[in-house]
Tab-separated table of C-alpha atoms and ligand atoms in Angstrom:
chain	number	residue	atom	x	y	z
A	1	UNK	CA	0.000	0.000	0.000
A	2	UNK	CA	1.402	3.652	-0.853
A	3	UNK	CA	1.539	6.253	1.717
A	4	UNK	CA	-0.925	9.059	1.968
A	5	UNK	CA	-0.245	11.968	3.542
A	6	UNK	CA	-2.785	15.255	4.305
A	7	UNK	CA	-2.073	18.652	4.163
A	8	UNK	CA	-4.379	20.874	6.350
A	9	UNK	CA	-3.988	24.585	6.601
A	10	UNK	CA	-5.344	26.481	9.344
A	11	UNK	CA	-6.025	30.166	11.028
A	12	UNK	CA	-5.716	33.330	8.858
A	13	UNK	CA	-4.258	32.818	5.177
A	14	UNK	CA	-0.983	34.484	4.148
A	15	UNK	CA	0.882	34.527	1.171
A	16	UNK	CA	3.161	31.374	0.692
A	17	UNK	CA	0.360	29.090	1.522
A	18	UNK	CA	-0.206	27.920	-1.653
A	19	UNK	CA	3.600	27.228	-2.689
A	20	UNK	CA	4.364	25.385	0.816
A	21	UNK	CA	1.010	23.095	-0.665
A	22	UNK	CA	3.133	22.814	-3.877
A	23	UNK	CA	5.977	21.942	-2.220
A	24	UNK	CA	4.924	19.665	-0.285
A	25	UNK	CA	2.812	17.329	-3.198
A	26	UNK	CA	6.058	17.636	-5.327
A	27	UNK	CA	8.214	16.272	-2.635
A	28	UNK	CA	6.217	13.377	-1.685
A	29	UNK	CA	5.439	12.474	-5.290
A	30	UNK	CA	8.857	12.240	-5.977
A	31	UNK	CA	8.757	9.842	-3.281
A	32	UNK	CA	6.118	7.654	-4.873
A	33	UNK	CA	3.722	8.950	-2.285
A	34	UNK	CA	-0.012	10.514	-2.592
A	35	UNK	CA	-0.902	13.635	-1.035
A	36	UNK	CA	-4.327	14.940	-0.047
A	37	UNK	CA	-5.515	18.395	0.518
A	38	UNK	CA	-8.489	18.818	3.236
A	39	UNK	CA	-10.098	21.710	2.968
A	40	UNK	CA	-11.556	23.974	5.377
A	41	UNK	CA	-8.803	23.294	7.460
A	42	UNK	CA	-9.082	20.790	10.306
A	43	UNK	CA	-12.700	20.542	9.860
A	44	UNK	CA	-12.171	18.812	6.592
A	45	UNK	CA	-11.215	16.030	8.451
A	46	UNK	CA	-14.104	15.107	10.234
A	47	UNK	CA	-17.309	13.312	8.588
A	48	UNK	CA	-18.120	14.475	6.241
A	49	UNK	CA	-15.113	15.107	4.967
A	50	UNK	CA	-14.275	17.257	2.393
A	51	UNK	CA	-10.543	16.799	0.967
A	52	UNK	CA	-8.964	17.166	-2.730
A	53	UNK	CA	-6.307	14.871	-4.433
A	54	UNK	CA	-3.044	17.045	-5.057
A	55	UNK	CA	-1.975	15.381	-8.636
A	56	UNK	CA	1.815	16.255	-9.241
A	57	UNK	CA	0.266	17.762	-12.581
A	58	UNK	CA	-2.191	20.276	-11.163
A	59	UNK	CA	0.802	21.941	-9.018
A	60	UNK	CA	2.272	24.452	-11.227
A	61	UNK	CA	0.839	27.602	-10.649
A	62	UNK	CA	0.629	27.556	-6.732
A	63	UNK	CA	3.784	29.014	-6.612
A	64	UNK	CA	3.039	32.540	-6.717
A	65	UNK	CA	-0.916	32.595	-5.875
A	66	UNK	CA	-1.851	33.946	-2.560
A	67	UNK	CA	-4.413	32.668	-0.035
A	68	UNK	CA	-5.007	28.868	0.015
A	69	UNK	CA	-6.199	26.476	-2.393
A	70	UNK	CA	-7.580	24.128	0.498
A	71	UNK	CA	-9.655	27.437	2.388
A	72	UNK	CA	-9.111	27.523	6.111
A	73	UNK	CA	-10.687	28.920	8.850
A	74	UNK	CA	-9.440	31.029	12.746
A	75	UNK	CA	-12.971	30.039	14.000
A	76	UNK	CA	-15.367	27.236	15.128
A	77	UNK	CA	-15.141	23.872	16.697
A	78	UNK	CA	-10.940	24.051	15.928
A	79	UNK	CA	-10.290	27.353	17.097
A	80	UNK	CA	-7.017	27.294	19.319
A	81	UNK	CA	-7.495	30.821	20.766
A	82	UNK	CA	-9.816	32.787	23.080
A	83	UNK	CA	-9.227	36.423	24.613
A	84	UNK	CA	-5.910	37.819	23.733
A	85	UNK	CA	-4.570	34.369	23.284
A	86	UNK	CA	-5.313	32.137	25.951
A	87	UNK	CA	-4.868	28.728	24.456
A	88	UNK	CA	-8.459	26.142	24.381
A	89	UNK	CA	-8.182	22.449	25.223
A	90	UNK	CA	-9.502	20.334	22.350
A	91	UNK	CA	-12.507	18.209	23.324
A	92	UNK	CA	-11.424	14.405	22.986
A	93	UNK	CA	-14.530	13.598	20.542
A	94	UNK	CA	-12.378	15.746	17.898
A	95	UNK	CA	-9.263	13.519	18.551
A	96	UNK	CA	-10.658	10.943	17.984
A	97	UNK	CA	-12.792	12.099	15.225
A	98	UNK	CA	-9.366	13.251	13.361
A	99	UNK	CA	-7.695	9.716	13.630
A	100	UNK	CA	-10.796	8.067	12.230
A	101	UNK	CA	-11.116	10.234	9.425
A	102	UNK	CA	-7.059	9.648	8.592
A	103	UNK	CA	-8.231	5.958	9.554
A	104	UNK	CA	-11.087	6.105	6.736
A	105	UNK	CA	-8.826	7.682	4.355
A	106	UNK	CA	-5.898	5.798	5.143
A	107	UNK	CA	-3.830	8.948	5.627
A	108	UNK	CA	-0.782	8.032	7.803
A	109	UNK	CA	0.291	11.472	8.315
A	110	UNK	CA	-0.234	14.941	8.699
A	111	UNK	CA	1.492	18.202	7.284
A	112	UNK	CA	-0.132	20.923	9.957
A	113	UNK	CA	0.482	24.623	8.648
A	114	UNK	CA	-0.200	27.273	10.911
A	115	UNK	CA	0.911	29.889	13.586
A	116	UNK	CA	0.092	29.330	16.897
A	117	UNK	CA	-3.408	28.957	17.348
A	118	UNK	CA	-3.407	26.129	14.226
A	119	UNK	CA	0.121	24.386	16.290
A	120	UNK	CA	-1.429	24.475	19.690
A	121	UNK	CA	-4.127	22.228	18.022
A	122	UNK	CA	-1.247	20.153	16.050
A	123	UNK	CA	0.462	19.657	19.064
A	124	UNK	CA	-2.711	18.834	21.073
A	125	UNK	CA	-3.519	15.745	18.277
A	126	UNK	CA	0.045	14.816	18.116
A	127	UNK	CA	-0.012	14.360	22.247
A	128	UNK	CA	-3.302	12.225	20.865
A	129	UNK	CA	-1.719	10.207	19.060
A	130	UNK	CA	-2.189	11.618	15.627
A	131	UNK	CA	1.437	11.259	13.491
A	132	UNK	CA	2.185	14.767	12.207
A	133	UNK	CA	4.612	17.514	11.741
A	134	UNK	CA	4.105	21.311	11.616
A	135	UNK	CA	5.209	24.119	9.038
A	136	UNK	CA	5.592	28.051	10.160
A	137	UNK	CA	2.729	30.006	9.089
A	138	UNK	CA	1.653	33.738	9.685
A	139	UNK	CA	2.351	37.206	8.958
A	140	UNK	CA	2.624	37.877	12.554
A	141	UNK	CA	6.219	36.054	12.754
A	142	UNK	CA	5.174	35.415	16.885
A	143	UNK	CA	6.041	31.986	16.617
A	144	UNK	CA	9.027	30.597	19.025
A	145	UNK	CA	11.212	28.177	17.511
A	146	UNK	CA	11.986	29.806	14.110
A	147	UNK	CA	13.981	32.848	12.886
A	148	UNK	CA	11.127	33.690	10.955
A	149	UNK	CA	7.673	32.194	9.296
A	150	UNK	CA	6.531	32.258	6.163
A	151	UNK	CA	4.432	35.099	5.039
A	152	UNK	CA	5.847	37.603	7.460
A	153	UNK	CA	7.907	38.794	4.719
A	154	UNK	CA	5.242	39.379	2.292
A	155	UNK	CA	3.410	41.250	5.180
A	156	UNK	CA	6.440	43.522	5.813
A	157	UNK	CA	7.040	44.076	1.739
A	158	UNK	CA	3.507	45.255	1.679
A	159	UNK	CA	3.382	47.691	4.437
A	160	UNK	CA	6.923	48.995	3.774
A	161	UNK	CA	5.381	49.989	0.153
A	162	UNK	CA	2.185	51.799	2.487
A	163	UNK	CA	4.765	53.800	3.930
A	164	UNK	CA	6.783	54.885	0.646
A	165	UNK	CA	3.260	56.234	-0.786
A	166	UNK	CA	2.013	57.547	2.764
A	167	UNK	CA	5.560	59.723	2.614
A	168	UNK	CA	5.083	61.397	-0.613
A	169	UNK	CA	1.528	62.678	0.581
A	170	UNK	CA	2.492	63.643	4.081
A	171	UNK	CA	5.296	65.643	2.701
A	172	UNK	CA	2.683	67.409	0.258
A	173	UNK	CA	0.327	68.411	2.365
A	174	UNK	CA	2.528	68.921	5.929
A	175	UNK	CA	0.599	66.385	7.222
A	176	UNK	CA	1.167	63.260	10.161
A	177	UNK	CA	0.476	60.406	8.789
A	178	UNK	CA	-0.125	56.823	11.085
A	179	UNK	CA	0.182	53.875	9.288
A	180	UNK	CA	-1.903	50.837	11.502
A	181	UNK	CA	-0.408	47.196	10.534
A	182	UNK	CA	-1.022	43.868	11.535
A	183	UNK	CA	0.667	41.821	14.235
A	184	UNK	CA	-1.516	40.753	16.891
A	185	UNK	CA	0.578	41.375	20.276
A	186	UNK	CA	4.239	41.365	18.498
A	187	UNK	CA	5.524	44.311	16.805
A	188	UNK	CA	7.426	42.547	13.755
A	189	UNK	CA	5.806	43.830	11.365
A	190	UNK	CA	5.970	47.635	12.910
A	191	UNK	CA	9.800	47.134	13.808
A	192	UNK	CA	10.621	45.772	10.220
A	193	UNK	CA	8.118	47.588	7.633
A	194	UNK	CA	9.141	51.102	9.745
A	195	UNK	CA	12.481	50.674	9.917
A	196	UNK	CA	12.740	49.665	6.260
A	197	UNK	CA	10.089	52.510	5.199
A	198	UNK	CA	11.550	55.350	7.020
A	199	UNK	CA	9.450	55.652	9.739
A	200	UNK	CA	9.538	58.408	12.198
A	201	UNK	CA	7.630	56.950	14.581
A	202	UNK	CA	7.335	53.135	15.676
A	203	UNK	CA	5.192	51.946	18.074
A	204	UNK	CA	4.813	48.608	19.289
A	205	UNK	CA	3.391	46.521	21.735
A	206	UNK	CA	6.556	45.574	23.468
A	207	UNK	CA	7.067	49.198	24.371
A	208	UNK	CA	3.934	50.706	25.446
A	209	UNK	CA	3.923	54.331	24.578
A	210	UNK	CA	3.199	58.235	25.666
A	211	UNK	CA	1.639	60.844	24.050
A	212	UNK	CA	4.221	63.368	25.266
A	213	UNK	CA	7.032	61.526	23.400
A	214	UNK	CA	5.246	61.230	20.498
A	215	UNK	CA	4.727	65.114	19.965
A	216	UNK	CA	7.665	65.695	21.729
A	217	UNK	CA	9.234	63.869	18.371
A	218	UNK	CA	6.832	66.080	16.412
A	219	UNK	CA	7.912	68.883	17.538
A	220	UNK	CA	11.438	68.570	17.395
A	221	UNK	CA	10.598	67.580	13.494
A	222	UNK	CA	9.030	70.409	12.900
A	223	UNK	CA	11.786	72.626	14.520
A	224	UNK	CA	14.121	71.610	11.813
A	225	UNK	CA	11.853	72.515	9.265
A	226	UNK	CA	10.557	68.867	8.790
A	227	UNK	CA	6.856	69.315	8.406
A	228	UNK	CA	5.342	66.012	8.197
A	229	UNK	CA	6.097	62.865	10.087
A	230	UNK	CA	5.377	59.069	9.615
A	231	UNK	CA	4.273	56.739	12.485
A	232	UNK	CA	3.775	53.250	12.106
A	233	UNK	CA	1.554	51.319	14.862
A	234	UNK	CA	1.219	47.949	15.662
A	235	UNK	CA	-2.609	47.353	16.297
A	236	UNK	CA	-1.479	45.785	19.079
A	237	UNK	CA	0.183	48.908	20.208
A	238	UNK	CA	-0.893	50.635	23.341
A	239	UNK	CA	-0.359	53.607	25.467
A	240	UNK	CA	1.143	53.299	28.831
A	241	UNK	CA	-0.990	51.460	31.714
A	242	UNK	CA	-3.732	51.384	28.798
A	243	UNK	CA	-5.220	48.872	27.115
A	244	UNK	CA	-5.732	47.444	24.061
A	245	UNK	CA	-7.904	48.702	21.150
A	246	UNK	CA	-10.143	46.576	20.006
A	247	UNK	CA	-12.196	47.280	16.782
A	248	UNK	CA	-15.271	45.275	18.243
A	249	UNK	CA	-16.663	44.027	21.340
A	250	UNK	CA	-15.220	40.762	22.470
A	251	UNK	CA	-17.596	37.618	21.218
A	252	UNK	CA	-17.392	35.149	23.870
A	253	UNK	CA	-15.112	31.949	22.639
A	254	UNK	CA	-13.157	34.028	20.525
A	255	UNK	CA	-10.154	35.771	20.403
A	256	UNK	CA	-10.385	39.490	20.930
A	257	UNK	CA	-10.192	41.336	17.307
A	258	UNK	CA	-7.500	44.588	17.327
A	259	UNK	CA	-7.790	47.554	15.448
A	260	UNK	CA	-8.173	51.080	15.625
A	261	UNK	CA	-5.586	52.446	17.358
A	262	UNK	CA	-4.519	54.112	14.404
A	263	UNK	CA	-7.180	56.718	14.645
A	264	UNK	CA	-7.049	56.715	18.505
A	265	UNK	CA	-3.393	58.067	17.833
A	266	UNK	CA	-3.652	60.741	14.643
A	267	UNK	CA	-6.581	61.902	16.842
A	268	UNK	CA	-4.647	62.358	20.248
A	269	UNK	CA	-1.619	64.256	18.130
A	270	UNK	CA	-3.554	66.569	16.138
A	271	UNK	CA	-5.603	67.464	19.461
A	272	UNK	CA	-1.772	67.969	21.049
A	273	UNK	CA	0.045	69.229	18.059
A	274	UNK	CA	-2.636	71.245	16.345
A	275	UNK	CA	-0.944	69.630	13.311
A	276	UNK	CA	-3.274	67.739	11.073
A	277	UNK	CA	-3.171	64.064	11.920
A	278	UNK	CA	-4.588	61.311	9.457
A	279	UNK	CA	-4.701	57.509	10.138
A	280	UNK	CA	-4.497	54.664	7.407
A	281	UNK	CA	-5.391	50.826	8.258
A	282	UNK	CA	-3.749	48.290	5.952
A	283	UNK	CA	-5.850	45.457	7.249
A	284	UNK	CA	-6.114	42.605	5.098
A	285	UNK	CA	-4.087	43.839	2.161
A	286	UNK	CA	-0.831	42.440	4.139
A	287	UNK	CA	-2.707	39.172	3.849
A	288	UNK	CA	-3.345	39.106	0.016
A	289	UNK	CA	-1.744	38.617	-3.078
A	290	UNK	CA	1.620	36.684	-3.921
A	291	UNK	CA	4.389	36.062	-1.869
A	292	UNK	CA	7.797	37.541	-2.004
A	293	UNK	CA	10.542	35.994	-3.482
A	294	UNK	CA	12.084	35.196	0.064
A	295	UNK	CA	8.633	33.861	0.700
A	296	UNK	CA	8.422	31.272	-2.127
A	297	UNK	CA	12.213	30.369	-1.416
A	298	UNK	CA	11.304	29.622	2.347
A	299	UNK	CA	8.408	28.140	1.533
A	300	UNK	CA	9.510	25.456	-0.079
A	301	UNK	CA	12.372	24.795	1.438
A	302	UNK	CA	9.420	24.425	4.458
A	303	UNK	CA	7.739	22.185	2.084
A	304	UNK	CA	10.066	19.975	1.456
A	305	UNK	CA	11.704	19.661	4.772
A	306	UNK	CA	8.326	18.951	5.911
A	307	UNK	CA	8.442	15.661	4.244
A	308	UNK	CA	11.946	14.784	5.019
A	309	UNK	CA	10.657	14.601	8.502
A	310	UNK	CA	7.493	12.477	7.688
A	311	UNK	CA	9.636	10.206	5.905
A	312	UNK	CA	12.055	9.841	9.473
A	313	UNK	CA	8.893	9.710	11.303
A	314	UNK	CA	10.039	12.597	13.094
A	315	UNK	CA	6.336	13.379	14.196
A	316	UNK	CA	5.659	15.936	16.702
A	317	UNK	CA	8.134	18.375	14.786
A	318	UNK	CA	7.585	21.431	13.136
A	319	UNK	CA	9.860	22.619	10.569
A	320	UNK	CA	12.143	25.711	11.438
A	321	UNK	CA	14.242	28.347	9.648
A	322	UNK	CA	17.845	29.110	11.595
A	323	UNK	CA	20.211	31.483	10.174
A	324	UNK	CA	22.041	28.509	8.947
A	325	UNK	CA	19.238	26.272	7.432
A	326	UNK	CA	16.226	24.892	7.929
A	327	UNK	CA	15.993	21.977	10.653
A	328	UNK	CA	13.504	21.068	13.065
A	329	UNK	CA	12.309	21.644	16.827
A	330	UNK	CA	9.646	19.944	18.635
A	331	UNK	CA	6.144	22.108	18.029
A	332	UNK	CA	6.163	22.789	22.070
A	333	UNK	CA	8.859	24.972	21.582
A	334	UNK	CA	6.956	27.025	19.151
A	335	UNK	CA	3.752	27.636	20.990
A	336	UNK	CA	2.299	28.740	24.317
A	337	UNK	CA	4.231	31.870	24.664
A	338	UNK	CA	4.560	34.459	22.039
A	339	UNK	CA	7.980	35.369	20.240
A	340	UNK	CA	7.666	39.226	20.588
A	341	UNK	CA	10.215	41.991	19.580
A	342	UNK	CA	12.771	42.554	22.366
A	343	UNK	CA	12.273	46.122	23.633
A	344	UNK	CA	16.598	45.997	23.439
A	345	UNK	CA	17.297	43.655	20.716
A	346	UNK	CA	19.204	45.246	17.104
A	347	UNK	CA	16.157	46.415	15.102
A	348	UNK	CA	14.545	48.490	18.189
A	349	UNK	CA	18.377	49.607	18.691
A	350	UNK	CA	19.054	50.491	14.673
A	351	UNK	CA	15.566	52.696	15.200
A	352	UNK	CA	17.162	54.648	18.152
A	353	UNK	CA	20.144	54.966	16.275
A	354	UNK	CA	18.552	56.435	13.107
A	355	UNK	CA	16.831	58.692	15.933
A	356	UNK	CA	13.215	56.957	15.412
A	357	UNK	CA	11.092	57.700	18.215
A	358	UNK	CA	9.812	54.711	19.987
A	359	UNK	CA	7.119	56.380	22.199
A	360	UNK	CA	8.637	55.878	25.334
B	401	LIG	O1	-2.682	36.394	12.847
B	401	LIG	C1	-2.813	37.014	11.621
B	401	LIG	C2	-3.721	38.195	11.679
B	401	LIG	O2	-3.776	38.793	10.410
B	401	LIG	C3	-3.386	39.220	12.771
B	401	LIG	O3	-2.302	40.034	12.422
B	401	LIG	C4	-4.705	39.942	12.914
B	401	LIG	O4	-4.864	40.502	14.196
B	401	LIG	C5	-5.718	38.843	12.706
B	401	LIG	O5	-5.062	37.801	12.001
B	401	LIG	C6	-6.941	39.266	11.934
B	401	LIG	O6	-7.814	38.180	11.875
B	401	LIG	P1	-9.177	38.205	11.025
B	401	LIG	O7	-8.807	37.996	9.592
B	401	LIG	O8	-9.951	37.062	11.566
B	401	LIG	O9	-9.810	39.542	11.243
């Protein structure tokens, strides 16, 4: 009998999705084996199950399309996260419900790709008994265990191209302009995309900020005949001994939705400044569209490293990118604690340096 593996992917969608898929089919057809796609993301698993066959010949354009071929899902009966990321215990009915639908399939293995709500769930069927390894997904990059996941990149090349256009405009009209990106409660994407853009102003949730430095920064543009400034925000960005901003009210069983401290911000500086203020949310655009060409590389080196371990039986891994190759750790390391920006670490240092205020 040839071996079947299943590719589920899980949480939000990111660029590089599709070409990890890609990879992934490729490498275990070259292998002799068949791969299966179940769609929906975990849920495709259970009866009735909803899965596609990945034929080696159907493969050639995931390489650059964005989102996911298999759909996935951050919500229902699979959903790793409540709050502002407290991790959920799977109920043992879905266990169990996973290994019979590999059982009726006759999948032997898993390929899991995720971030960490989509891991904690890996990791809770793996301790189930459910052979599997993990792959490194979300534009958040707030996953332990890896130098970086896939997508993050992407995300950054996309808001780091929001800042080149929001220059040109603030400059033209003298105006402050705050950029709100993605992140959840890490500030990579902040750090990387306003460093790399130019940024004025960065402000992140590792380093809760004040008002008074903020304008204070403002100000001191403005003295040197600098009329506009740009500020970047993570959404999960917040003011000293406030909270977060969250752009609706919390649903119970869910994980709390940021957003909107963008406007919060541009409002609080133009009342402080008396310089006009305007805010710009990215949202989902950092989500869409193809991945970068350090995204498709990664990705498929994730892909196909992902197999390697299947074919050791190195279950209970998740692939992992180190600055000198790609190995693998065990997915505990990865989740249960966030990988956040350290408030001293090089890239919050190089923004000091370049004299980037920080808002503290
Ligand atoms: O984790 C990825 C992410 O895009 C976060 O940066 C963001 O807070 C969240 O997902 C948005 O989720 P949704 O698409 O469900 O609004």
């Amino acid at each position: 009998m040839s071996t079947r593996i299943g590719i589920v992917t899980g949480g939000g969608d990111c660029p590089g999705l599709n070409a990890v898929i890609r990879a992934v089919a490729k490498a275990a057809a070259k292998r002799g084996w068949e791969s299966i796609g179940f769609l929906g993301g975990y849920e495709g698993i259970l009866e009735p199950q909803r899965y596609i066959q990945l034929e080696y010949q159907q493969l050639g354009s995931l390489l650059t399309r964005g989102g996911t071929i298999l759909g996935t899902a951050n919500r229902g009966r699979f959903s790793a996260k409540v709050g502002h990321g407290e991790t959920r215990r799977l109920p043992q009915e879905l266990i169990d419900g996973v290994k019979a639908g590999m059982r009726t399939l006759n999948v032997q293995a898993l390929v899991c790709i995720g971030g960490d709500g989509s891991l904690s769930i890996a990791q809770q069927l793996f301790e189930g008994g459910v052979p599997l390894v993990g792959v490194p997904k979300t534009i958040d990059n707030d996953l332990e265990g890896t130098v970086m996941t896939f997508g993050f990149d992407s995300a950054v090349a996309c808001a780091t191209d929001a800042l080149d256009r929001l220059h040109t405009t603030a400059e033209s009209h003298n105006r402050v302009m705050v950029l709100e990106v993605m992140g959840r409660y890490a500030g990579w994407i902040a750090i990387y995309a306003g460093v790399a853009g130019g940024a004025d102003v960065i402000l992140i949730p590792e380093i809760p900020f004040t008002y008074d430095s903020i304008c204070a920064k403002i100000r001191q543009r403005t003295h040197v005949e600098k009329h506009f400034t740009l500020v970047i925000v993570a959404e999960g960005a917040r003011e000293q001994g406030g909270e977060f901003v969250t752009a609706v009210d919390q649903v119970a069983n869910r994980e709390a939705r940021l957003g909107g401290v963008a406007h919060r911000v541009a409002a609080e500086i133009e009342k402080r400044t008396g310089q006009e203020a305007r805010a710009c949310v990215l949202g989902h655009l950092q989500r869409g569209g193809s991945p970068t060409n350090f995204d498709r590389a990664l990705c498929t080196v994730f892909g196909a490293e992902a197999v390697e371990l299947i074919a050791a039986e190195e279950y209970g891994k998740m692939v992992s990118y180190h600055v000198a190759g790609v190995g693998a750790v065990n997915i505990t390391e990865a989740v249960g604690r966030l990988k956040t920006v350290s408030a001293d670490g090089s890239l919050v240092r190089t923004a000091r340096a370049l004299g980037i205020c920080l808002g503290d």
